[in-house]
Amino acid sequence: MRRLATILLLVPLVYIGQSGGNGSIADLQKLFQNPPDDSRVMMRWWWFGPAVTKPQLEREMRKMKEGGIGGFEVQPVYPLELDDAKTGIKTLPYLSDDFLDAVRFTAGKARELGLRFDLTLGSGWPYGGPSVPIAQAAGRLRVERTDVAGGAQRVTLPRIGAGEQLIAAFVARSVGRNQFSDDAREITDLHDGAAWLPSGLQGANTVFFFISSRSGMQVKRPAVGAEGYVLDHFDALAIRNYLSNVADPMIKAAGANRPYAVFTDSLEVYNSDWTADFPGEFQRRRGYDLKPHLVALATGAGDDAAAFRRDWGKTLTELFNERFLTPMHEWSSRNGTRLRVQAYGTPAVALSSNAFVDLSEGEGGSQWDRLTAARWASSASHIYGRPVTSSETWTWLDSPPFRATPLDMKAEADRHFLQGINQLIGHGWPYSPESTAYPGWHFYAAAAFNDKNPWWIVMPDVTRYLQRVSFLLRQGQPANDVAIYLPNDDAWGSFTNGNVNLFEVLRQRVGSDLIPALLAAGYNFDFFDDDILKQNGRVENGALRLGANTYRAVILPNVERMPIETLQKLGDLARGGGALIAAKRTPAGNPGFIIAQQDRQRFSDLSRSLFEGASPAARLITDEKAGLAAALAARLQPDVSFSPAVPEIGFIHRHVGEAEVYFLANTADVAKNAKASFRVKDLKPEWWDPITGSVTAARIETQTNTSTTVNLELEPYGSRVLVFTNRSLPAAARTGSAVVPEPVNITTGWQVTFGTGGSGGVRKQMETLHSWESDDETRYFSGVATYENTFVVPDALLRDGVEVRLDFGDARPETPDAAGARGANGMRATLEAPVRDAAVVYINDQRAGSVWHAPYLLDVTSFLRRGQNRLRIEVANTAMNFMAGHALPDYRLLNLRYGERFQVQDLQKIRPLPSGLLGPVRLIPVSAAR
């Protein structure tokens, strides 16, 4: 596989401490506090129908900007309403003049507003539609079986339809249930609609027909006018035609306002494992004819079946790289944009396939301690030297739509950050006409992050947090110690007919124990594969260099077959002092069917010399849970260690010039405290608060010639940034002993006004704080309620050395009953908060801040005055309560008109949720010398 020579540069970004950079830590701090716009979160913008109007498109773009969202990716999908002149709903068929005019308007307005504009080159997913004829539709190897007894003379040929071609027919002897001998005989006598069997067959036999066929897969969730076959991603002519018929009109419509990037969404081309010229391409690449081995390929019969399957899988990956990714990238370059791809899934795309794209994207960050698409994408970006890695974020965040909260957003986003993601693509923003009943349109299976959410009042604060972390995690270079080898050859060898998802097979081979054990031991990592090693790898000074990254340890997870060239290079690493660890087994041999005997022996000798003997250079561990930490620690001090151990805390580390930057996050719904030791010496730690942007010195607990230890306290779903620098900030004072006043309770006497919504205009005296859903008047209210009260500040609270916090109460883990009421899909923050679900606080008519995450308190010292003070708190919930009290959309007529293109998820879970201030609310004085 060739490496693309030209990779498009990103638009100018400010990076501190990268190769050649000379920015100071002060510059970095200023940019952290006020980060550049290009690090803002983006949104996938669903155009339903598409039935869009220019005034509403502009309104929504302006709302995005107001909410701190930096741009969007246009994604036309299925309709949600029938055309209706009364409501102004008019569907613009995909690629019609009206639709392209909407694209043109959006591109220009985005440029005017300073928003990033990305464009999906299709509707729904995967690529396809009416311009794809059956002869260019997604291909598959169709295998038809007919059981025959001895003495049978003929078997009727299967029907061969449009776009299909019979490749070969074989008869194989059955030797057990679904088992066959490896001496299948080809049937060459095919005429008169039948396959005429050879004479002399004994016992039970099975006739196999192998047909170059089409999967018949249709585009999922298409817009009106975008329906049709998914294209054959292994067919270069199909790609060229698709680009001509779909991509060219779209890019032409954008005119001079070209999209920042064009996007290829999920590669979910199910069952795609063949193309019409596959036999010839296979022979050219692998050096032998696959046809005599088709029965072994389909059934696994014989000792060499895995070798045939490996060669088949490798050929599929090569064809995908050359015939889909390469022309897509070349088209993007010609048209002055970048290619952003979710490069995993089916077809059999490899990690090294990311060499053929400009921007790698992942998703699925909730399982941050597994092989995920997010870590897959960030590994590729690290190795190929790309500072930005995006991720489709919040795809299944809670359920049903509109239930997700700002805390849910943070909890999942932090898990993406822990995997090296630094550009969030929110999933997503549903376009919604003003005429549509509240809360408007929404995607069938995702959270909704538009201004229809009552908690939108804190969206700028949420996005500011995400922007700060995204910016900081783009700086410098990743500092991962460990490289995990992905055994593509073993994965290809595990392929079966219709099941060729390389990413999923690799996930199974890596298993569920290795990565948690590695993270718990205090190390972070990237993945790599053979082509990456071949193109970008070298061994230097006892370390593996992949691109600009240095790895002191390499792990081989359950590897059976690998190229001898790979083992030789990794052997050099082990003999040079680096750590090479095989998990569960040691490599046994070369991959593929054609292997010279001398190569088999060379591999065996090399593997034994590395892993066996009195003093082996490499090490085998059979149990990752028990042995991995010790095996690594014997060669390499952990980057971060916690005492006591806290596996729920994750970290990501970057070298930024002379500074070391650590992002740490608690993924648990309870607070976690530990002594955290960092492999840093001779530098001073600073806490950089990504919520407020403040920077303070961190107190060192201990410091040695190899590490620095600080006390780490993380609230539920809390996060911190620790930066080690060579500058000196004023030291954090130790806890003072000054006597502080008693807390001031503000729990009774509230005047609460419910704004526009299900109970608009209701004004209540609330003596005891309680949830809105416990009152008949407000049970189905979704919106913003204003809580007003007054309180008296005694002189003691204004004394020097006293800080005053407005405390809303403690959060606690969700009860089993509440957890059971959640949707079936996705993740959420399992926390019962005292503020449901966001609040903005005003003291004496000055905005003091917002409250949407733990700890639920604000420092209000500077807003207080002697005597009576006014307190106003605007509190917002989710749209769930309103939806629970009102009829849900009826899609019956829509489905009759367009067919059922979606099914809304978890509607049975809609119910009124706890909302408002739950209390108690108190002013808590604390010593400023802490």
XYZ file of N, CA and C in Angstrom, residues 481-483 528 533 538-545 550-556 566-581 610 617-618 635:
120
model
N 3.197 6.171 26.110
C 4.371 5.319 26.292
C 4.319 4.020 25.504
N 3.107 3.507 25.274
C 2.936 2.133 24.806
C 2.276 2.127 23.436
N 2.756 1.250 22.564
C 2.136 1.011 21.268
C 1.575 -0.404 21.253
N -1.114 0.566 16.396
C -0.454 0.619 15.095
C -0.614 -0.732 14.422
N 3.858 0.451 10.588
C 5.246 0.169 10.968
C 6.158 0.223 9.754
N 10.510 3.044 12.923
C 11.934 2.735 13.017
C 12.275 2.560 14.493
N 13.320 1.814 14.756
C 13.767 1.570 16.124
C 14.996 2.420 16.382
N 14.941 3.227 17.460
C 16.050 4.100 17.821
C 16.220 4.123 19.332
N 17.412 3.856 19.789
C 17.762 4.005 21.212
C 16.782 3.277 22.135
N 16.484 2.049 21.779
C 15.615 1.241 22.627
C 14.169 1.679 22.637
N 13.731 2.365 21.591
C 12.346 2.815 21.502
C 11.855 2.653 20.072
N 10.556 2.518 19.925
C 9.930 2.452 18.614
C 9.470 3.848 18.241
N 9.916 4.325 17.103
C 9.489 5.627 16.610
C 8.453 5.406 15.516
N 7.421 8.538 20.194
C 8.367 7.573 20.753
C 7.637 6.665 21.723
N 7.761 5.366 21.513
C 7.116 4.372 22.368
C 8.183 3.471 22.975
N 8.192 3.390 24.297
C 9.183 2.584 24.997
C 8.753 1.141 25.162
N 7.493 0.858 24.862
C 6.998 -0.509 25.025
C 6.009 -0.829 23.915
N 6.032 -2.082 23.469
C 5.100 -2.583 22.459
C 4.445 -3.841 23.011
N 3.130 -3.932 22.826
C 2.381 -5.100 23.281
C 1.798 -5.808 22.075
N 1.966 -7.136 22.048
C 1.393 -7.991 21.010
C 0.200 -8.726 21.625
N 7.925 -7.570 10.496
C 7.437 -6.894 11.702
C 8.117 -7.461 12.934
N 8.179 -8.785 13.015
C 8.795 -9.409 14.183
C 10.277 -9.058 14.266
N 10.946 -8.973 13.136
C 12.362 -8.607 13.143
C 12.566 -7.195 13.701
N 11.739 -6.253 13.259
C 11.893 -4.879 13.725
C 11.570 -4.764 15.207
N 10.521 -5.452 15.652
C 10.177 -5.412 17.076
C 11.209 -6.178 17.908
N 11.826 -7.170 17.293
C 12.926 -7.849 17.976
C 14.097 -6.917 18.207
N 14.378 -6.060 17.227
C 15.429 -5.054 17.416
C 15.103 -4.143 18.592
N 13.827 -3.800 18.743
C 13.403 -2.985 19.877
C 13.724 -3.692 21.195
N 13.342 -4.968 21.294
C 13.550 -5.711 22.544
C 15.029 -5.870 22.857
N 15.827 -6.188 21.847
C 17.258 -6.377 22.092
C 17.967 -5.062 22.387
N 17.325 -3.930 21.986
C 17.923 -2.628 22.257
C 17.511 -2.034 23.580
N 16.740 -2.770 24.361
C 16.370 -2.287 25.680
C 14.926 -1.868 25.834
N 14.162 -1.852 24.742
C 12.743 -1.545 24.839
C 11.963 -2.755 25.322
N 10.734 -2.509 25.746
C 9.889 -3.598 26.250
C 9.031 -4.134 25.117
N 9.136 -5.448 24.865
C 8.272 -6.151 23.925
C 7.559 -7.238 24.711
N 6.228 -7.118 24.805
C 5.444 -8.030 25.644
C 4.377 -8.690 24.789
N 13.483 -14.770 20.814
C 13.014 -13.581 21.512
C 12.326 -13.903 22.833
N 14.853 -11.567 25.451
C 14.743 -10.121 25.272
C 13.312 -9.645 25.402
N 12.363 -10.495 25.014
C 10.942 -10.171 25.090
C 10.275 -11.058 26.131
N 10.513 -2.274 33.097
C 11.255 -1.546 32.060
C 10.976 -0.042 32.038
